Coordinates of C-alpha atoms and ligand atoms in Angstrom, one line a residue:
M1 CA -33.5 -7.7 -6.5
T2 CA -31.6 -8.8 -3.7
D3 CA -31.0 -6.1 -1.0
W4 CA -27.2 -6.8 -0.5
P5 CA -26.7 -3.9 2.0
E6 CA -29.5 -5.5 4.2
L7 CA -27.5 -8.9 3.7
E8 CA -24.3 -7.3 5.2
R9 CA -26.5 -5.8 8.1
K10 CA -27.5 -9.3 8.7
Y11 CA -24.6 -11.5 8.4
F12 CA -21.5 -9.5 8.6
M13 CA -19.7 -8.3 11.5
R14 CA -19.3 -4.3 11.1
T15 CA -15.8 -3.4 10.6
F16 CA -16.2 -1.9 7.3
E17 CA -18.0 1.7 6.9
R18 CA -19.4 0.8 3.4
L19 CA -20.1 3.1 0.6
P20 CA -23.7 2.9 -0.8
L21 CA -22.4 0.6 -3.9
T22 CA -22.1 -2.9 -4.9
L23 CA -19.7 -3.9 -7.3
V24 CA -20.2 -6.7 -9.5
R25 CA -17.6 -6.4 -12.4
G26 CA -14.6 -4.3 -13.3
Q27 CA -12.5 -4.0 -16.3
G28 CA -9.3 -1.9 -16.7
A29 CA -9.9 1.6 -14.3
R30 CA -13.7 1.1 -14.3
V31 CA -16.0 -0.7 -12.2
W32 CA -19.8 -1.9 -12.6
D33 CA -22.1 -2.2 -9.9
D34 CA -25.7 -4.1 -9.7
T35 CA -27.8 -2.1 -11.5
G36 CA -25.0 -1.7 -14.4
R37 CA -23.8 1.5 -13.8
E38 CA -20.1 2.2 -14.5
Y39 CA -17.0 3.9 -12.0
L40 CA -14.3 5.2 -13.2
D41 CA -12.0 3.7 -10.3
F42 CA -9.7 5.9 -8.5
V43 CA -9.1 3.7 -5.5
G44 CA -8.3 0.4 -7.2
G45 CA -8.9 -2.1 -4.8
W46 CA -6.9 -0.1 -2.1
A47 CA -3.8 0.8 -4.2
V48 CA -4.0 -3.3 -5.6
T49 CA -5.2 -3.2 -9.0
C50 CA -1.6 -1.9 -10.4
L51 CA -2.7 -3.3 -13.9
G52 CA -6.5 -2.3 -13.7
H53 CA -9.5 -5.2 -12.9
C54 CA -9.2 -8.7 -14.9
H55 CA -6.2 -7.6 -16.7
P56 CA -5.5 -10.6 -19.4
A57 CA -2.1 -10.9 -18.3
V58 CA -3.2 -11.7 -14.5
V59 CA -7.0 -13.4 -15.8
E60 CA -4.8 -16.2 -18.2
A61 CA -2.0 -16.9 -15.4
V62 CA -4.7 -17.3 -12.8
S63 CA -6.9 -19.4 -15.1
A64 CA -3.9 -21.4 -16.3
Q65 CA -2.6 -22.3 -12.9
A66 CA -6.2 -23.1 -11.4
R67 CA -6.3 -26.0 -14.1
T68 CA -3.2 -27.4 -13.2
L69 CA -2.0 -26.8 -9.4
I70 CA -3.5 -24.6 -6.9
Q71 CA -2.1 -25.8 -3.8
V72 CA 0.0 -28.3 -2.2
S73 CA 1.9 -26.9 0.7
N74 CA 6.0 -25.5 1.4
Q75 CA 7.1 -29.3 1.7
F76 CA 7.8 -29.3 -1.8
Y77 CA 9.2 -27.3 -4.5
T78 CA 6.7 -25.6 -6.5
I79 CA 7.4 -23.4 -9.8
P80 CA 5.4 -20.2 -9.7
Q81 CA 7.2 -19.2 -6.5
L82 CA 10.6 -19.8 -7.2
Q83 CA 9.9 -17.9 -10.5
L84 CA 8.1 -15.2 -8.9
A85 CA 11.1 -15.0 -6.0
E86 CA 13.6 -15.1 -8.7
L87 CA 12.1 -11.9 -10.4
L88 CA 11.8 -10.0 -7.5
V89 CA 15.4 -10.6 -6.1
Q90 CA 16.8 -9.8 -10.0
N91 CA 14.4 -6.1 -9.8
S92 CA 15.3 -5.2 -6.3
C93 CA 18.3 -5.1 -4.0
L94 CA 17.4 -7.8 -1.9
D95 CA 18.7 -11.6 -2.2
K96 CA 16.2 -13.4 -0.6
V97 CA 12.3 -13.7 -0.2
F98 CA 9.4 -15.1 1.8
L99 CA 6.1 -15.2 0.5
C100 CA 3.1 -14.6 2.5
N101 CA -0.8 -14.1 2.0
S102 CA -1.2 -10.1 3.1
G103 CA 0.3 -6.9 4.0
A104 CA 0.1 -7.5 7.5
E105 CA 1.4 -11.0 7.4
A106 CA 4.5 -9.3 5.5
A107 CA 5.1 -6.7 8.0
E108 CA 5.0 -9.4 11.0
G109 CA 7.0 -11.8 9.4
A110 CA 9.8 -8.8 8.4
V111 CA 9.4 -8.0 12.4
K112 CA 10.0 -11.6 13.3
L113 CA 13.1 -11.6 11.4
A114 CA 14.1 -8.4 12.8
R115 CA 14.3 -10.2 16.3
R116 CA 15.9 -13.1 14.9
Y117 CA 18.9 -11.0 13.9
G118 CA 18.8 -9.2 17.1
K119 CA 19.2 -12.4 18.9
L120 CA 22.2 -13.6 17.0
H121 CA 23.7 -10.3 15.9
L122 CA 22.9 -7.6 18.3
K123 CA 23.0 -9.4 21.6
G124 CA 19.2 -10.1 22.0
A125 CA 18.0 -6.4 21.0
Y126 CA 14.6 -6.8 20.1
E127 CA 13.1 -3.4 19.5
V128 CA 11.5 -2.0 16.4
I129 CA 11.4 2.0 16.1
T130 CA 8.4 3.3 13.7
A131 CA 6.8 6.6 13.1
T132 CA 3.7 8.3 14.2
G133 CA 1.2 8.3 11.0
S134 CA 2.4 5.1 9.8
F135 CA 0.4 2.0 9.1
H136 CA 1.6 -1.5 9.3
G137 CA -1.5 -3.9 9.4
R138 CA -3.9 -5.0 11.4
T139 CA -3.0 -7.7 13.3
L140 CA -2.1 -7.2 17.3
A141 CA 1.8 -6.7 16.6
M142 CA 1.4 -4.5 13.6
V143 CA -1.2 -2.4 15.4
A144 CA 1.6 -2.0 18.1
A145 CA 3.7 -1.0 15.3
T146 CA 1.1 1.2 13.6
G147 CA 2.0 5.1 14.8
Q148 CA -1.7 5.8 15.1
A149 CA -3.9 5.9 18.2
K150 CA -6.8 5.0 16.6
F151 CA -5.8 1.5 15.7
Q152 CA -4.3 0.9 19.2
E153 CA -6.9 1.9 21.9
G154 CA -9.5 -0.7 21.6
Y155 CA -6.7 -3.6 21.8
V156 CA -4.8 -2.7 24.7
P157 CA -2.3 -4.4 26.0
L158 CA -0.5 -4.7 22.9
P159 CA 2.6 -6.5 22.3
S160 CA 5.6 -4.9 23.4
G161 CA 8.9 -3.9 21.6
F162 CA 7.6 -1.5 19.5
V163 CA 8.9 2.4 20.0
N164 CA 6.7 4.9 17.9
V165 CA 8.4 8.5 17.2
E166 CA 7.8 11.5 15.5
Y167 CA 7.7 11.1 11.4
N168 CA 10.4 12.9 9.5
S169 CA 12.6 13.6 12.8
I170 CA 16.2 12.0 12.4
E171 CA 16.6 13.3 15.6
A172 CA 13.8 11.4 17.3
I173 CA 14.8 7.8 15.9
Q174 CA 18.5 8.6 17.3
A175 CA 16.8 9.4 20.8
A176 CA 14.4 6.5 20.9
T177 CA 17.8 4.1 20.1
T178 CA 18.8 2.5 22.7
D179 CA 20.9 -1.2 23.2
Q180 CA 17.1 -3.1 22.9
T181 CA 17.0 -1.6 19.3
C182 CA 17.2 -3.8 16.7
A183 CA 15.3 -2.1 13.7
V184 CA 13.9 0.6 12.2
M185 CA 10.6 0.0 10.1
L186 CA 9.3 2.8 7.8
E187 CA 6.9 3.3 4.9
T188 CA 8.9 5.1 2.1
V189 CA 6.0 7.1 1.6
Q190 CA 3.3 7.0 4.2
G191 CA 0.3 5.6 2.6
E192 CA -2.9 5.1 5.1
G193 CA -1.3 8.2 6.8
G194 CA -3.0 10.5 4.4
V195 CA 0.4 10.4 1.6
N196 CA 3.1 11.9 3.8
L197 CA 5.9 11.9 1.7
P198 CA 9.5 12.1 3.5
N199 CA 11.5 15.1 4.2
D200 CA 14.5 15.4 1.5
L201 CA 17.2 14.0 3.5
Y202 CA 15.3 11.9 6.1
L203 CA 15.6 8.4 4.6
A204 CA 19.0 9.1 3.9
E205 CA 19.7 9.7 7.5
V206 CA 17.8 7.1 9.0
R207 CA 20.1 4.6 6.7
A208 CA 23.1 6.4 8.1
W209 CA 22.1 6.0 11.7
C210 CA 21.2 2.5 10.8
D211 CA 24.6 1.6 9.2
L212 CA 26.4 3.4 12.3
K213 CA 24.3 1.5 15.0
G214 CA 24.1 -1.9 13.3
L215 CA 20.8 -1.8 13.2
L216 CA 18.2 -2.7 10.2
L217 CA 15.8 -0.9 8.0
I218 CA 13.1 -2.5 7.3
L219 CA 11.2 -0.1 4.4
D220 CA 7.5 -1.3 4.0
E221 CA 6.9 -0.9 0.7
I222 CA 3.4 -2.6 0.7
Q223 CA 1.8 0.4 -0.9
T224 CA 4.0 1.8 -2.7
G225 CA 6.1 -1.1 -4.2
I226 CA 5.4 -2.3 -7.9
G227 CA 5.2 0.7 -9.5
R228 CA 3.0 2.9 -7.4
T229 CA 5.1 6.0 -7.0
G230 CA 7.0 5.9 -10.2
T231 CA 9.8 3.3 -10.0
L232 CA 9.5 -0.3 -8.8
F233 CA 10.2 0.3 -5.5
A234 CA 9.8 3.7 -3.9
Y235 CA 13.3 3.4 -2.1
Q236 CA 14.9 4.0 -5.5
Q237 CA 13.9 7.3 -6.1
Y238 CA 15.5 8.5 -2.2
D239 CA 19.1 7.0 -3.0
I240 CA 19.1 4.5 -0.4
E241 CA 18.8 0.5 0.0
P242 CA 17.1 -1.3 2.6
D243 CA 18.2 -4.8 4.7
I244 CA 14.2 -6.0 4.6
M245 CA 11.3 -5.0 2.6
T246 CA 7.7 -5.9 2.4
L247 CA 5.6 -6.1 -0.4
A248 CA 1.8 -7.0 -0.9
K249 CA -1.1 -4.6 -2.3
G250 CA -0.2 -4.2 -6.2
L251 CA 2.3 -7.5 -6.1
G252 CA -0.5 -10.0 -7.0
G253 CA -2.2 -7.3 -9.6
G254 CA -5.5 -8.0 -7.3
V255 CA -4.8 -11.4 -5.9
P256 CA -3.9 -12.0 -2.3
I257 CA -0.2 -12.3 -1.8
G258 CA 2.4 -10.6 0.3
A259 CA 6.6 -11.0 0.5
F260 CA 9.3 -9.9 2.6
L261 CA 12.7 -9.5 0.7
A262 CA 15.9 -9.5 3.1
T263 CA 19.5 -9.2 2.1
D264 CA 21.8 -12.2 2.6
S265 CA 23.2 -11.2 5.5
A266 CA 19.9 -10.4 7.2
S267 CA 18.2 -13.5 5.7
V268 CA 19.0 -15.3 9.3
F269 CA 16.1 -17.5 9.4
V270 CA 16.9 -21.4 9.6
P271 CA 13.8 -24.4 8.7
G272 CA 11.1 -24.1 11.1
E273 CA 11.5 -20.4 12.2
H274 CA 8.7 -19.1 10.4
G275 CA 6.1 -20.7 7.8
S276 CA 3.1 -20.4 6.3
T277 CA 0.4 -22.7 5.0
F278 CA -1.0 -21.0 2.1
G279 CA 2.2 -18.5 1.4
G280 CA 3.8 -19.2 -1.6
N281 CA 0.8 -21.0 -3.1
P282 CA 1.3 -21.8 -6.7
L283 CA -2.4 -19.6 -7.7
A284 CA -1.1 -16.3 -6.1
C285 CA 2.3 -16.7 -7.2
A286 CA 1.1 -17.4 -10.9
A287 CA -0.6 -14.1 -10.3
G288 CA 2.1 -12.3 -8.8
Y289 CA 4.7 -13.5 -11.2
A290 CA 2.3 -12.2 -14.3
T291 CA 1.9 -9.5 -12.7
L292 CA 5.5 -8.2 -12.0
K293 CA 6.5 -9.4 -15.4
F294 CA 4.4 -7.4 -17.2
V295 CA 4.8 -4.6 -14.9
I296 CA 8.6 -4.7 -15.9
E297 CA 8.7 -5.5 -19.3
N298 CA 5.7 -2.8 -20.0
D299 CA 7.4 0.0 -18.3
I300 CA 4.2 0.5 -16.2
S301 CA 6.3 2.1 -13.8
D302 CA 7.3 4.7 -15.9
N303 CA 3.4 5.2 -16.7
A304 CA 2.5 5.9 -13.1
G305 CA 5.5 8.4 -12.7
Q306 CA 4.2 10.5 -15.9
V307 CA 0.6 10.0 -15.5
G308 CA 1.3 11.1 -12.0
Q309 CA 2.8 14.0 -12.7
Y310 CA 0.0 14.8 -14.9
L311 CA -2.5 14.5 -12.3
L312 CA -0.6 16.4 -9.9
A313 CA -0.6 19.0 -12.1
G314 CA -4.0 19.1 -12.7
L315 CA -4.8 19.2 -9.0
E316 CA -2.5 21.9 -8.8
G317 CA -4.4 23.8 -11.0
L318 CA -7.5 23.2 -8.9
K319 CA -5.6 24.2 -6.1
Q320 CA -5.0 27.4 -7.8
K321 CA -8.4 27.9 -8.6
Y322 CA -10.2 26.9 -5.1
H323 CA -9.0 28.5 -1.8
F324 CA -10.1 25.9 0.2
I325 CA -7.6 23.1 -1.1
T326 CA -4.4 23.5 1.4
D327 CA -2.4 20.9 -0.4
V328 CA -1.7 18.5 -3.0
R329 CA 0.7 16.1 -2.7
G330 CA 2.1 12.5 -3.9
R331 CA 4.6 10.2 -5.8
G332 CA 3.1 8.4 -9.1
L333 CA -0.2 7.5 -8.6
L334 CA -0.2 7.7 -4.8
V335 CA -1.9 11.6 -4.4
A336 CA -3.8 13.2 -2.0
I337 CA -6.0 16.6 -2.0
E338 CA -6.2 18.0 1.5
F339 CA -9.1 20.6 2.3
D340 CA -9.3 23.3 4.9
S341 CA -12.3 21.6 6.4
D342 CA -13.4 17.9 7.1
I343 CA -15.4 17.9 3.9
A344 CA -13.8 14.7 2.4
Q345 CA -16.9 12.2 3.3
Q346 CA -19.2 14.4 1.5
L347 CA -16.8 14.8 -1.7
V348 CA -16.2 10.7 -1.8
L349 CA -20.5 10.8 -1.8
A350 CA -20.9 13.6 -4.5
C351 CA -17.7 12.0 -6.9
L352 CA -19.9 8.7 -6.1
D353 CA -22.7 10.3 -7.8
E354 CA -20.9 11.4 -10.6
G355 CA -19.3 8.2 -11.5
L356 CA -16.1 8.5 -9.8
L357 CA -14.4 6.6 -6.9
V358 CA -12.0 7.9 -4.5
N359 CA -10.9 7.6 -0.9
R360 CA -11.2 9.5 2.0
V361 CA -7.7 9.3 3.8
K362 CA -8.3 11.6 6.4
P363 CA -11.8 13.6 7.6
N364 CA -10.2 16.3 5.7
A365 CA -8.2 14.6 2.6
L366 CA -8.8 12.2 -0.2
R367 CA -6.6 10.0 -1.9
L368 CA -6.1 8.7 -5.4
M369 CA -4.6 5.5 -6.7
P370 CA -5.9 4.9 -9.5
P371 CA -4.5 1.7 -11.6
L372 CA -0.9 2.3 -12.6
I373 CA -1.8 1.5 -16.5
I374 CA -4.3 4.6 -16.8
G375 CA -3.5 7.6 -19.2
K376 CA -4.1 11.0 -19.3
E377 CA -7.9 10.7 -20.6
E378 CA -9.0 9.0 -17.5
V379 CA -7.2 11.5 -15.5
D380 CA -8.4 14.5 -17.2
E381 CA -12.1 12.7 -17.0
A382 CA -11.3 12.6 -13.2
L383 CA -10.0 15.9 -12.7
D384 CA -13.3 17.5 -14.7
I385 CA -15.4 14.9 -12.2
L386 CA -13.6 16.6 -9.0
D387 CA -13.5 20.2 -10.4
N388 CA -17.7 19.9 -10.6
V389 CA -17.9 18.1 -7.3
L390 CA -15.8 20.9 -6.0
V391 CA -18.3 23.8 -7.2
A392 CA -21.3 21.5 -6.1
V393 CA -20.2 20.5 -2.4
M394 CA -18.4 23.8 -1.3
G395 CA -21.1 26.2 -3.4
R396 CA -19.0 28.1 -6.0
K397 CA -16.3 29.3 -3.6
E398 CA -14.1 30.2 -6.3
V399 CA -11.1 32.8 -5.7
Ligands
PLP1 C1 -2.2 -1.7 3.6 C2 -1.0 -2.1 4.1 C3 -0.5 -2.8 5.3 C4 -1.2 -3.8 5.5 O1 -1.5 -4.9 4.7 P1 -2.9 -6.0 4.5 O2 -3.1 -6.7 3.6 O3 -4.3 -5.2 4.5 O4 -2.8 -6.5 5.8 C5 0.7 -2.7 5.8 N1 1.2 -1.4 5.4 C6 1.3 -0.6 4.4 C7 2.1 0.1 4.3 C8 0.0 -1.0 3.7 O5 -0.7 0.1 2.8

């Protein structure tokens, strides 16, 4: 049998810390490795496979589109991208769509749009305020936007025009606002930073501040969008509406696609000011359209909300049982469990041994982001495995 990890060492840049597992197949919430062993997947392609692996709606749409038209270019009208744009606008508070290929590209495009807006309407203001603990992607500008030193240190000097301020503090945003500020960019719920929820009034206060100062509010819903938190977009649970919103991860049901949306008044690009070769291609858009349509027509967001509450309740039970669990939190099926020591990696490996894939989001915290189509049975299965693993790793420290 081929030694795939050996091939990786030989040929692939060392950017990823891999787990000792080569996956070859997926179906629903399950994946299989190259030895045929089955795993329950609570990573979900990094919060991407919202309908589970190889969902028939996505597979059919991609297969049919691949036989019909894969790529032309944005000089021409193509139908899947327009169908997807219409569906996104009809189901959100925003009016116009730009399609791209990834999250970082969506966030970067959103910032470019905010800068154009600043040039036109805010006397050339260009600065974007972002939060500590945020994550907006890996391009140089989005690394500058991302308020975490570990993503920035190796790449200085970073593009200017970003101010990272303390998360969950409206005062910090107010203090950082100058006549150079054009926008505030926040994740509705912080994902990569550890599943950090906004305080009760935070987002409403930020919205009010942006309104007062004429700034754009950009919500990065790349991870929280497409049903993940229990509503189609997470902003719907916080009684606010953004001026610009970014999407990616769940949007293509596993196929790479990104998007940013804006209100009519914030949609200030004119032809030639932004673009993409692959963005909006028929293949990815067919996947996006099929995914979004399925999510909307089958109330998948609602399932994520209900099953998410069930998962959170189960984890609360574990927290009652084990004193070394310090916190469980989340919205819908974006959930974290935090521990009083840095045992997350050990737990990831132990879960893997037991047939469950989970993510170490911080040295002391796990993140669960299973497909949104799972039921309570799969949650029970995952909770059982977690319970066993906690006992094994922590050596029966029940209280
Ligand atoms: C994953 C993520 C990104 C980056 O997306 P990529 O597709 O990896 O470029 C940006 N913002 C948020 C909130 C994310 O979760």
